[in-house]
Coordinates of C-alpha atoms in Angstrom, one line a residue:
Chain A
M1 CA -91.2 -81.4 -179.7
H2 CA -94.5 -79.9 -179.3
D3 CA -94.4 -81.2 -175.3
T4 CA -91.3 -80.2 -174.9
W5 CA -92.1 -76.9 -175.8
V6 CA -95.4 -76.4 -174.2
I7 CA -93.4 -78.3 -171.1
C8 CA -90.9 -75.2 -171.4
R9 CA -92.7 -72.4 -171.3
R10 CA -95.1 -73.2 -168.2
E11 CA -91.6 -73.6 -166.6
F12 CA -90.4 -70.5 -167.5
A13 CA -93.8 -68.8 -166.8
G14 CA -92.6 -70.4 -163.3
Y15 CA -89.8 -68.7 -163.0
F16 CA -91.7 -65.5 -163.7
A17 CA -94.7 -65.9 -162.0
T18 CA -92.8 -66.3 -158.6
P19 CA -89.7 -63.8 -157.4
L20 CA -87.5 -66.2 -158.0
A21 CA -86.5 -65.2 -161.6
Y22 CA -86.6 -61.2 -161.2
V23 CA -84.2 -62.2 -157.8
F24 CA -82.0 -64.5 -159.3
I25 CA -81.1 -61.8 -162.0
V26 CA -81.0 -58.8 -160.1
I27 CA -78.6 -60.5 -157.8
F28 CA -75.9 -62.2 -161.1
L29 CA -76.3 -59.1 -162.7
A30 CA -75.0 -57.2 -159.1
S31 CA -72.5 -59.5 -158.6
I32 CA -71.5 -60.0 -162.1
G33 CA -70.9 -56.1 -162.5
A34 CA -68.9 -55.8 -158.5
F35 CA -67.0 -58.5 -159.4
T36 CA -65.9 -57.6 -162.6
F37 CA -65.2 -54.0 -161.9
F38 CA -63.9 -54.3 -158.1
F39 CA -62.2 -57.5 -158.4
G40 CA -61.7 -57.5 -161.7
N41 CA -59.9 -53.9 -162.5
F42 CA -62.2 -53.9 -165.6
F43 CA -61.0 -50.0 -166.2
I44 CA -57.4 -50.2 -164.3
Q45 CA -56.1 -53.0 -166.8
G46 CA -56.9 -50.4 -169.3
Q47 CA -57.8 -53.3 -172.3
A48 CA -61.0 -53.3 -174.2
N49 CA -61.9 -56.8 -174.0
L50 CA -64.7 -58.2 -171.4
D51 CA -61.8 -61.0 -169.9
S52 CA -62.2 -59.8 -165.7
F53 CA -65.9 -60.4 -167.0
F54 CA -66.4 -63.8 -168.1
L55 CA -63.5 -64.8 -165.8
F56 CA -65.5 -64.7 -162.8
H57 CA -68.5 -66.7 -164.0
P58 CA -67.5 -70.0 -163.2
W59 CA -67.3 -69.3 -159.4
L60 CA -71.0 -67.4 -160.0
Y61 CA -72.9 -69.8 -161.7
L62 CA -71.6 -72.7 -158.6
F63 CA -74.1 -71.1 -156.6
L64 CA -76.6 -69.3 -158.8
I65 CA -77.7 -72.1 -161.1
P66 CA -78.0 -74.4 -158.9
A67 CA -80.5 -72.3 -156.8
I68 CA -82.4 -72.3 -159.9
A69 CA -82.1 -75.7 -160.8
M70 CA -83.7 -76.8 -157.3
R71 CA -86.8 -76.0 -158.0
L72 CA -86.9 -78.2 -161.1
W73 CA -88.0 -81.9 -159.6
A74 CA -87.6 -81.1 -155.8
E75 CA -90.8 -78.7 -155.8
E76 CA -92.8 -81.0 -157.7
R77 CA -91.9 -84.3 -155.9
K78 CA -92.6 -81.7 -152.5
S79 CA -96.3 -80.6 -153.6
G80 CA -97.1 -83.8 -155.4
S81 CA -97.4 -82.5 -158.9
I82 CA -94.9 -84.6 -160.2
E83 CA -97.7 -87.1 -159.9
L84 CA -99.6 -85.3 -162.1
L85 CA -96.6 -84.3 -164.9
L86 CA -96.2 -87.9 -164.8
T87 CA -99.8 -89.3 -166.1
L88 CA -99.8 -87.2 -168.5
P89 CA -99.5 -88.8 -172.0
I90 CA -95.8 -87.5 -172.8
T91 CA -92.4 -89.0 -172.4
T92 CA -89.7 -88.6 -169.4
L93 CA -87.9 -87.2 -171.5
S94 CA -89.9 -84.4 -172.9
A95 CA -90.2 -83.0 -169.5
V96 CA -86.7 -83.3 -168.3
V97 CA -85.4 -81.4 -171.5
G98 CA -88.7 -78.8 -171.2
K99 CA -87.6 -78.3 -167.8
F100 CA -84.3 -77.8 -168.6
L101 CA -84.3 -75.7 -171.8
A102 CA -87.0 -73.1 -169.1
A103 CA -84.3 -73.2 -167.2
W104 CA -81.6 -72.4 -168.9
S105 CA -83.4 -69.6 -171.0
V106 CA -83.5 -68.1 -167.7
A107 CA -79.8 -68.4 -167.6
G108 CA -79.7 -66.7 -171.4
V109 CA -82.3 -64.4 -170.6
S110 CA -79.9 -63.2 -167.4
L111 CA -77.0 -63.9 -169.8
I112 CA -78.4 -60.8 -172.6
L113 CA -78.9 -58.0 -169.7
T114 CA -75.4 -58.2 -169.0
A115 CA -75.0 -55.9 -172.7
P116 CA -74.7 -52.7 -171.0
I117 CA -71.3 -54.2 -169.7
W118 CA -70.8 -55.1 -173.8
I119 CA -71.9 -51.6 -174.7
T120 CA -69.4 -50.1 -171.9
V121 CA -66.5 -52.2 -173.5
N122 CA -67.2 -50.6 -176.9
Y123 CA -67.5 -47.0 -176.0
L124 CA -64.9 -46.8 -173.8
G125 CA -62.6 -49.0 -177.0
S126 CA -63.2 -50.8 -180.2
P127 CA -62.6 -54.6 -178.9
D128 CA -62.9 -58.1 -180.8
N129 CA -66.9 -58.2 -180.8
G130 CA -66.1 -62.4 -182.0
A131 CA -64.4 -63.3 -179.4
I132 CA -67.0 -61.4 -176.9
L133 CA -69.6 -63.2 -178.4
A134 CA -67.4 -66.5 -177.9
G135 CA -67.3 -66.0 -175.3
Y136 CA -70.7 -65.3 -174.2
L137 CA -71.8 -68.3 -176.4
G138 CA -69.0 -70.4 -173.8
S139 CA -70.5 -69.2 -170.5
F140 CA -73.8 -69.8 -172.1
F141 CA -72.8 -73.3 -172.2
M142 CA -71.2 -74.0 -169.1
A143 CA -74.4 -72.0 -167.1
G144 CA -75.9 -75.7 -169.2
G145 CA -73.6 -77.5 -167.5
Y146 CA -74.0 -76.8 -164.3
L147 CA -77.9 -76.7 -165.1
A148 CA -77.6 -79.8 -166.3
I149 CA -76.0 -80.7 -163.0
G150 CA -78.7 -79.2 -160.8
A151 CA -81.6 -80.5 -162.4
F152 CA -80.1 -84.2 -161.8
V153 CA -79.5 -83.4 -158.2
S154 CA -83.0 -81.6 -157.8
A155 CA -84.6 -85.2 -159.4
L156 CA -83.3 -87.3 -156.4
T157 CA -84.8 -85.4 -153.3
R158 CA -87.9 -83.5 -152.3
N159 CA -85.8 -80.8 -150.5
Q160 CA -84.8 -78.0 -152.3
V161 CA -82.1 -77.1 -149.4
I162 CA -81.0 -80.6 -150.0
A163 CA -80.6 -80.2 -154.0
F164 CA -79.1 -76.9 -153.6
I165 CA -76.1 -77.7 -151.3
I166 CA -75.4 -81.4 -152.9
A167 CA -75.2 -79.5 -156.8
A168 CA -73.1 -76.8 -155.7
A169 CA -70.4 -79.3 -153.9
I170 CA -71.0 -81.4 -157.4
C171 CA -70.7 -78.0 -159.6
F172 CA -67.7 -76.8 -157.2
V173 CA -65.9 -80.3 -157.4
F174 CA -66.9 -79.6 -162.0
T175 CA -65.5 -76.0 -161.3
A176 CA -62.3 -76.8 -158.9
S177 CA -61.0 -79.6 -160.5
G178 CA -58.4 -78.1 -162.2
L179 CA -57.3 -76.2 -159.2
G180 CA -55.2 -77.3 -156.1
V181 CA -57.9 -77.8 -153.9
V182 CA -59.3 -80.9 -155.5
L183 CA -55.8 -81.8 -157.3
E184 CA -53.6 -82.3 -153.9
F185 CA -56.9 -85.2 -153.0
F186 CA -55.5 -86.6 -155.6
S187 CA -51.5 -85.6 -156.5
G188 CA -50.4 -87.9 -152.9
W189 CA -51.4 -91.0 -154.6
A190 CA -53.3 -91.4 -158.0
P191 CA -51.2 -91.9 -161.1
R192 CA -50.4 -89.0 -163.3
A193 CA -53.3 -90.4 -165.8
L194 CA -56.4 -89.9 -163.4
L195 CA -55.2 -86.3 -162.6
D196 CA -54.9 -85.5 -166.2
I197 CA -58.7 -87.1 -166.5
V198 CA -59.7 -85.0 -163.5
M199 CA -58.4 -82.2 -165.4
G200 CA -60.2 -82.4 -168.1
F201 CA -63.4 -82.6 -165.9
S202 CA -62.7 -78.8 -165.1
F203 CA -65.4 -76.5 -166.1
I204 CA -62.6 -73.6 -165.4
E205 CA -60.0 -75.2 -167.8
H206 CA -62.4 -75.6 -170.3
F207 CA -64.1 -71.8 -170.1
K208 CA -61.0 -70.6 -169.6
D209 CA -59.9 -70.5 -173.5
I210 CA -63.5 -69.8 -174.6
A211 CA -63.8 -66.9 -172.2
R212 CA -60.7 -65.7 -174.2
G213 CA -62.5 -66.0 -177.7
V214 CA -60.5 -69.1 -178.8
I215 CA -63.5 -71.5 -179.3
D216 CA -61.7 -75.1 -179.6
I217 CA -64.2 -77.5 -180.0
R218 CA -62.8 -79.7 -177.8
D219 CA -64.9 -77.8 -175.2
V220 CA -67.8 -77.0 -176.9
V221 CA -68.1 -80.9 -177.0
F222 CA -67.1 -81.3 -173.2
F223 CA -69.7 -79.0 -171.9
S224 CA -73.1 -80.4 -174.9
S225 CA -71.9 -83.5 -173.2
M226 CA -72.1 -82.7 -169.8
I227 CA -75.2 -81.3 -170.6
V228 CA -76.3 -85.0 -172.4
F229 CA -75.1 -87.0 -170.0
F230 CA -76.6 -85.3 -166.7
L231 CA -79.9 -84.9 -168.7
F232 CA -79.7 -88.5 -169.6
A233 CA -78.8 -89.4 -165.8
N234 CA -82.0 -86.6 -165.1
V235 CA -84.3 -89.5 -167.0
V236 CA -83.2 -92.8 -165.5
A237 CA -83.3 -90.8 -162.1
V238 CA -87.0 -89.8 -162.4
E239 CA -87.6 -93.7 -164.2
Y240 CA -86.2 -95.1 -161.6
K241 CA -88.2 -93.4 -158.8
K242 CA -91.2 -94.8 -160.9
G243 CA -89.9 -98.1 -159.4
G244 CA -90.3 -97.8 -155.6
Chain B
M1 CA -117.6 -103.0 -173.1
T2 CA -114.2 -103.6 -170.8
M3 CA -112.2 -99.9 -170.9
V4 CA -109.7 -101.5 -167.7
A5 CA -108.8 -104.4 -167.0
I6 CA -106.6 -104.9 -163.9
K7 CA -104.3 -108.0 -164.7
G8 CA -102.8 -109.4 -161.1
L9 CA -101.2 -106.8 -160.6
T10 CA -98.9 -106.7 -157.7
K11 CA -96.7 -103.7 -155.8
R12 CA -94.0 -104.7 -153.4
F13 CA -92.1 -101.8 -151.7
G14 CA -88.9 -103.7 -150.3
H15 CA -90.8 -105.7 -147.9
L16 CA -93.4 -104.0 -147.7
L17 CA -96.3 -106.2 -150.2
A18 CA -98.9 -103.0 -151.5
V19 CA -100.9 -104.1 -154.3
D20 CA -100.9 -108.2 -154.1
N21 CA -102.3 -109.5 -157.2
I22 CA -105.0 -107.5 -158.0
S23 CA -107.1 -108.0 -160.8
L24 CA -110.3 -106.3 -161.7
E25 CA -112.5 -105.3 -164.6
V26 CA -114.4 -102.3 -165.1
S27 CA -116.9 -101.8 -168.0
K28 CA -118.1 -98.6 -170.1
G29 CA -120.7 -97.1 -167.9
E30 CA -119.9 -98.5 -164.7
V31 CA -118.3 -96.3 -161.4
L32 CA -116.6 -98.3 -159.3
G33 CA -116.0 -97.5 -155.9
F34 CA -112.5 -99.1 -154.3
L35 CA -113.2 -98.8 -151.0
G36 CA -110.5 -100.1 -148.4
P37 CA -109.0 -98.2 -145.0
N38 CA -106.0 -96.4 -145.7
G39 CA -103.1 -97.8 -146.7
S40 CA -104.7 -101.1 -148.3
G41 CA -103.3 -100.5 -151.6
K42 CA -106.1 -98.6 -153.7
S43 CA -103.7 -95.2 -154.5
T44 CA -101.4 -97.6 -155.1
T45 CA -103.0 -99.4 -157.8
M46 CA -104.6 -96.3 -159.5
K47 CA -101.0 -94.8 -159.5
M48 CA -100.0 -98.4 -161.4
V49 CA -103.0 -97.9 -163.9
T50 CA -102.2 -94.5 -164.9
G51 CA -98.8 -95.3 -165.2
Y52 CA -96.9 -93.0 -162.2
L53 CA -95.4 -96.5 -160.8
T54 CA -94.4 -99.7 -162.6
P55 CA -95.6 -102.7 -160.8
T56 CA -93.6 -105.0 -159.7
S57 CA -95.3 -107.9 -161.7
G58 CA -99.0 -107.8 -163.7
T59 CA -100.3 -105.3 -165.5
A60 CA -103.3 -102.9 -166.8
E61 CA -104.8 -102.6 -169.8
V62 CA -106.9 -98.9 -170.5
C63 CA -109.2 -99.4 -173.6
G64 CA -107.4 -102.3 -174.5
I65 CA -103.4 -100.6 -175.1
D66 CA -101.3 -102.1 -172.3
V67 CA -100.3 -99.2 -169.7
L68 CA -96.4 -100.8 -169.5
E69 CA -96.1 -101.0 -173.3
D70 CA -97.3 -97.9 -174.5
P71 CA -98.1 -95.7 -171.5
I72 CA -98.5 -92.9 -173.7
Q73 CA -101.5 -94.1 -175.5
A74 CA -102.9 -95.3 -172.6
Q75 CA -102.4 -92.3 -170.9
R76 CA -104.0 -89.8 -173.6
H77 CA -107.6 -92.0 -172.6
I78 CA -107.5 -91.3 -168.9
G79 CA -108.5 -88.3 -166.7
Y80 CA -106.6 -88.6 -163.4
L81 CA -107.2 -86.8 -160.1
P82 CA -103.8 -87.7 -158.2
E83 CA -104.9 -88.4 -154.0
G84 CA -104.9 -84.7 -153.3
A85 CA -105.5 -83.0 -155.8
P86 CA -101.8 -82.1 -156.6
A87 CA -101.6 -78.4 -159.1
Y88 CA -99.1 -76.1 -160.4
G89 CA -99.7 -73.5 -157.3
D90 CA -98.5 -70.6 -158.8
M91 CA -101.1 -71.0 -161.8
T92 CA -103.9 -69.4 -162.1
P93 CA -106.6 -72.2 -163.2
Q94 CA -106.9 -70.6 -166.3
A95 CA -103.7 -70.8 -167.2
Y96 CA -103.3 -74.1 -165.5
L97 CA -106.4 -75.8 -167.5
G98 CA -104.9 -73.6 -170.7
F99 CA -101.6 -76.0 -169.8
I100 CA -103.4 -79.1 -169.6
A101 CA -105.0 -78.8 -172.8
D102 CA -101.9 -77.6 -174.3
V103 CA -100.4 -81.3 -173.0
R104 CA -103.8 -83.3 -174.5
R105 CA -102.7 -82.0 -177.8
L106 CA -106.6 -80.0 -178.0
S107 CA -105.7 -76.2 -180.2
G108 CA -108.0 -73.4 -180.9
A109 CA -111.5 -73.2 -181.2
A110 CA -111.2 -77.1 -179.5
R111 CA -109.3 -75.9 -176.7
R112 CA -110.5 -73.2 -175.7
A113 CA -114.0 -75.7 -176.0
A114 CA -113.0 -77.9 -173.7
V115 CA -111.5 -75.0 -171.2
T116 CA -114.7 -73.6 -171.0
R117 CA -116.5 -77.0 -171.3
A118 CA -114.3 -77.7 -167.5
V119 CA -114.3 -75.1 -166.0
E120 CA -118.5 -74.8 -166.4
L121 CA -119.1 -78.1 -165.1
T122 CA -116.9 -77.7 -161.9
H123 CA -118.4 -74.2 -161.5
L124 CA -114.7 -72.3 -161.6
D125 CA -116.2 -69.2 -163.1
R126 CA -114.9 -67.1 -159.6
V127 CA -111.9 -67.6 -159.5
L128 CA -110.2 -68.6 -162.9
Y129 CA -107.5 -65.6 -162.2
Q130 CA -106.6 -66.6 -158.6
P131 CA -103.2 -68.4 -158.0
V132 CA -104.2 -71.9 -157.1
D133 CA -102.1 -71.7 -154.0
T134 CA -104.3 -69.0 -152.9
L135 CA -107.6 -71.2 -153.6
S136 CA -109.9 -73.0 -150.9
K137 CA -109.4 -77.1 -150.6
G138 CA -112.9 -77.4 -152.4
Y139 CA -111.7 -74.9 -155.6
K140 CA -108.1 -76.7 -155.8
R141 CA -109.8 -80.5 -155.6
R142 CA -112.4 -78.8 -158.5
V143 CA -109.1 -77.6 -160.3
G144 CA -107.4 -81.1 -159.9
L145 CA -111.5 -82.3 -161.5
A146 CA -111.4 -79.9 -164.3
Q147 CA -108.2 -81.0 -165.0
A148 CA -109.3 -84.7 -165.6
L149 CA -112.5 -83.7 -167.3
I150 CA -110.6 -81.7 -169.9
H151 CA -110.3 -84.0 -172.8
D152 CA -113.4 -86.3 -172.5
P153 CA -111.4 -88.8 -171.1
D154 CA -112.8 -92.8 -172.0
V155 CA -111.5 -93.7 -168.0
L156 CA -111.9 -91.5 -164.9
I157 CA -109.7 -92.4 -162.2
L158 CA -110.5 -90.2 -159.0
D159 CA -108.5 -91.0 -156.4
E160 CA -110.5 -89.1 -153.5
P161 CA -112.7 -86.7 -155.1
T162 CA -115.3 -85.1 -152.9
D163 CA -112.3 -85.1 -150.0
G164 CA -112.6 -81.6 -148.4
L165 CA -115.8 -81.2 -149.9
D166 CA -118.8 -79.6 -147.7
P167 CA -121.5 -81.0 -148.3
N168 CA -122.9 -79.0 -151.2
Q169 CA -120.1 -79.5 -153.1
K170 CA -120.2 -83.5 -152.5
F171 CA -123.6 -83.2 -153.7
E172 CA -122.2 -81.2 -157.3
V173 CA -119.4 -83.3 -158.0
R174 CA -121.4 -87.0 -156.8
T175 CA -124.2 -85.4 -159.3
L176 CA -120.9 -85.1 -162.0
I177 CA -119.2 -88.1 -161.4
R178 CA -123.3 -89.6 -162.2
E179 CA -124.2 -87.6 -165.2
M180 CA -120.7 -88.7 -167.5
S181 CA -120.7 -92.2 -166.4
G182 CA -122.7 -93.3 -169.3
E183 CA -119.7 -92.1 -171.3
K184 CA -116.6 -93.8 -169.1
A185 CA -116.1 -96.4 -167.4
I186 CA -114.5 -94.3 -163.8
V187 CA -113.2 -95.5 -161.1
I188 CA -113.6 -93.9 -157.2
S189 CA -111.2 -94.4 -154.4
T190 CA -113.4 -93.1 -151.5
H191 CA -114.0 -94.0 -147.9
I192 CA -116.9 -92.3 -147.2
L193 CA -119.5 -95.6 -147.7
E194 CA -122.9 -93.2 -148.4
E195 CA -120.3 -92.3 -151.8
V196 CA -120.9 -95.3 -152.8
E197 CA -124.2 -95.7 -151.9
A198 CA -124.7 -92.5 -153.8
V199 CA -122.7 -92.8 -156.8
C200 CA -121.3 -95.8 -157.4
S201 CA -123.2 -99.0 -159.7
R202 CA -120.7 -100.9 -157.9
A203 CA -117.9 -101.3 -154.8
V204 CA -114.6 -103.1 -154.4
I205 CA -113.2 -103.4 -151.1
I206 CA -109.7 -103.9 -150.5
S207 CA -107.7 -104.8 -147.8
E208 CA -103.9 -105.2 -147.5
G209 CA -103.0 -105.2 -150.4
R210 CA -106.5 -107.8 -151.9
V211 CA -109.5 -107.4 -153.3
V212 CA -111.9 -109.2 -150.2
A213 CA -115.2 -107.9 -151.6
D214 CA -116.7 -107.5 -155.3
G215 CA -120.4 -106.5 -156.1
T216 CA -122.9 -103.3 -156.5
P217 CA -123.6 -101.6 -153.1
D218 CA -126.6 -103.5 -152.9
D219 CA -124.8 -107.2 -152.3
L220 CA -122.5 -105.6 -150.2
E221 CA -125.6 -104.6 -147.8
H222 CA -126.9 -107.8 -148.2
R223 CA -124.1 -108.8 -146.7
S224 CA -124.9 -107.3 -143.5
R225 CA -125.9 -108.8 -140.4
Y226 CA -128.8 -106.1 -140.1
Y227 CA -129.9 -106.2 -143.8
N228 CA -133.9 -106.7 -143.4
A229 CA -133.2 -105.9 -139.7
I230 CA -136.2 -104.1 -138.0
S231 CA -135.5 -101.7 -135.1
L232 CA -138.4 -100.8 -133.0
S233 CA -138.7 -97.2 -130.6
L234 CA -140.3 -97.9 -127.7
P235 CA -140.7 -96.8 -124.0
P236 CA -137.8 -98.2 -121.8
A237 CA -140.3 -99.3 -119.5
N238 CA -141.5 -102.7 -120.5
I239 CA -138.2 -103.5 -123.0
D240 CA -137.2 -106.4 -121.5
S241 CA -140.5 -108.5 -121.7
V242 CA -140.7 -107.3 -125.5
R243 CA -137.4 -108.8 -125.6
E244 CA -138.1 -111.6 -124.9
G245 CA -141.4 -112.2 -127.0
L246 CA -139.6 -111.1 -130.0
H247 CA -136.9 -112.8 -129.0
S248 CA -138.8 -115.9 -129.1
L249 CA -140.1 -115.6 -132.7
A250 CA -138.4 -118.3 -134.8
A251 CA -136.7 -116.3 -137.6
V252 CA -135.0 -113.9 -135.4
A253 CA -131.5 -115.0 -134.3
S254 CA -130.6 -111.8 -132.2
V255 CA -132.2 -109.1 -130.4
E256 CA -130.3 -106.0 -129.4
Q257 CA -130.0 -103.0 -127.9
R258 CA -129.1 -99.7 -129.2
D259 CA -127.4 -96.8 -127.5
T260 CA -129.6 -93.9 -127.9
A261 CA -129.5 -90.4 -126.6
G262 CA -133.1 -90.0 -126.3
V263 CA -135.5 -91.4 -124.2
Q264 CA -137.0 -93.4 -126.4
A265 CA -135.1 -96.8 -126.6
E266 CA -134.4 -98.7 -129.3
L267 CA -134.1 -102.6 -129.8
V268 CA -133.0 -104.1 -133.3
V269 CA -134.0 -107.3 -134.5
V270 CA -131.6 -109.5 -136.3
P271 CA -133.7 -111.9 -138.7
E272 CA -131.8 -115.4 -139.2
D273 CA -129.8 -115.3 -143.0
G274 CA -131.2 -111.5 -143.5
G275 CA -134.9 -113.0 -144.1
D276 CA -137.7 -111.0 -144.3
I277 CA -140.0 -111.3 -141.0
L278 CA -141.3 -107.0 -140.9
G279 CA -144.7 -109.2 -141.3
E280 CA -143.7 -111.7 -138.1
V281 CA -142.3 -108.7 -136.0
S282 CA -145.5 -106.1 -136.7
R283 CA -148.4 -108.7 -136.0
L284 CA -146.2 -110.0 -132.4
V285 CA -146.2 -106.1 -131.2
R286 CA -149.6 -105.6 -132.3
E287 CA -151.0 -108.7 -130.7
S288 CA -149.2 -108.4 -127.4
G289 CA -150.0 -105.2 -127.1
W290 CA -146.8 -103.4 -126.8
E291 CA -146.5 -99.6 -126.8
V292 CA -144.1 -99.0 -130.1
D293 CA -143.8 -95.6 -131.1
Q294 CA -141.8 -96.1 -134.5
I295 CA -141.2 -99.4 -136.9
R296 CA -138.7 -99.1 -139.2
V297 CA -137.0 -101.9 -141.4
E298 CA -132.7 -101.5 -141.6
R299 CA -131.2 -101.5 -145.1
G300 CA -128.1 -103.0 -143.8
H301 CA -125.0 -101.1 -142.6
L302 CA -122.4 -101.1 -145.1
D303 CA -119.5 -99.6 -142.5
E304 CA -120.7 -103.1 -140.8
V305 CA -119.8 -104.9 -143.6
F306 CA -116.9 -102.6 -143.9
R307 CA -115.7 -103.1 -140.7
T308 CA -116.2 -107.0 -141.0
I309 CA -114.5 -107.2 -144.3
T310 CA -111.7 -105.7 -143.3
T311 CA -110.7 -106.4 -140.2
G312 CA -110.7 -109.6 -140.7
E313 CA -113.9 -111.1 -138.5
A314 CA -115.4 -113.4 -139.8
L315 CA -118.8 -113.1 -141.1
P316 CA -121.6 -113.9 -139.7
A317 CA -124.7 -116.3 -141.1
G318 CA -125.3 -115.0 -145.1
G319 CA -122.0 -113.9 -145.5
D320 CA -120.3 -116.1 -148.9
G321 CA -117.2 -115.2 -148.6
H322 CA -117.7 -113.3 -152.2
A323 CA -120.7 -111.7 -153.7

């Protein structure tokens, strides 16, 4: 715990020592605003809820989350500081979890900073704030899922650009696996059961209900197990490189 | 007291055998110089001892703790400066050393004292609040050194600690290493041979992943064919007769002329079996009435030994394969 906390603190400060965190937050807020108001027709709908706001989260995360995840390990490998990190008396697991939590906190801070939009709906009407809270929590967990994927990919390469592109591609597959673009690929030949499994991995499918304020324990379990699985893969990837 | 015991360490990268069954012991108070050409396996060995790489076979013990069985406990006893002194470039030395101190589980007054001490030892006080990325190579190296010293470890493993430092900084770092050597076991890797003479109590030469020589720097110098050789500076005029005269001495193996830039010629009289021939040579010089400006006894050239051993050329007479 102590080690995880120390690593997390350093990593979190690292985001704010460079413009990265600020750029991320500004871009996130600007695009979520643009999407919600222009494409989501936030005002025209005339409804006091944040459905149109949450609707775009998966698509934004798809390329923004890999951007904050790509540096986690690739940069350490590039600069050689990974040798330092791994020879300090900490376990690989605490390093992996610490780094993940730091990046997750940056995502969390960005989400909190979207509060004006929540204030706006409360000013204009009387929304179901419980549902909105559920939406925020769901969005946060979904961000964790994307982030765990990005962190894992980052551990596989020393090149941040490659880490970004591959992570974004994998995130896309997970985002869109409930949509035609991915399902078409399977539908010609794969049995129905496989299609269901593929659909079952869709972040959008799992986020859809949460965004409407319905917290299903299966969705929570899904995102949590995505996080756990990819963090485990992350540990394996880091350990594997020790052997080679 | 043995602090580091390397037991049959072997590392294979694909087909490349980087480290081939190295066994070594380093005791408290020893400064072991790890010498070898680039790519000989020095860094790989250090990486395995510090737990960064997993050996293909063999293991290492640090303060009696097996680095494979309990890496965390072993790493607590080690201060390690990796090759190239990597650090987190966006942090200031102050923040960076604080982070290392936190990881090393120092807190409160002990943490402050440890950071202050490391900063003092490495003279970092002037750059404490500048990001590491903006520092000169010399300062970066010292930040890495400070990081390795912060918890006052029993075992220090320093991969090329003076690389990129100017002569004054090199001198400081060597002084620091010597001062600390009493209480610790220190392993440094280098390819600067003067460093070995300056700080090391023991030198190990490795080549192609194997230990090819192990002894005090003095031992290694003994293995030079120039050990106890006599060099003479003299005007170039009558050099041939002097050469023949010297060659006739029984204890002399050969007489070589060294290339010099100045007007003086220089002859090197190499003794048979590293014997002491100063008396004989100087007597001959006196008796023959040669005009000689300078007579000097050579200490033996570590770089020549190094070259001979690591390029696999046959050792000259006097070398017995293992010191």
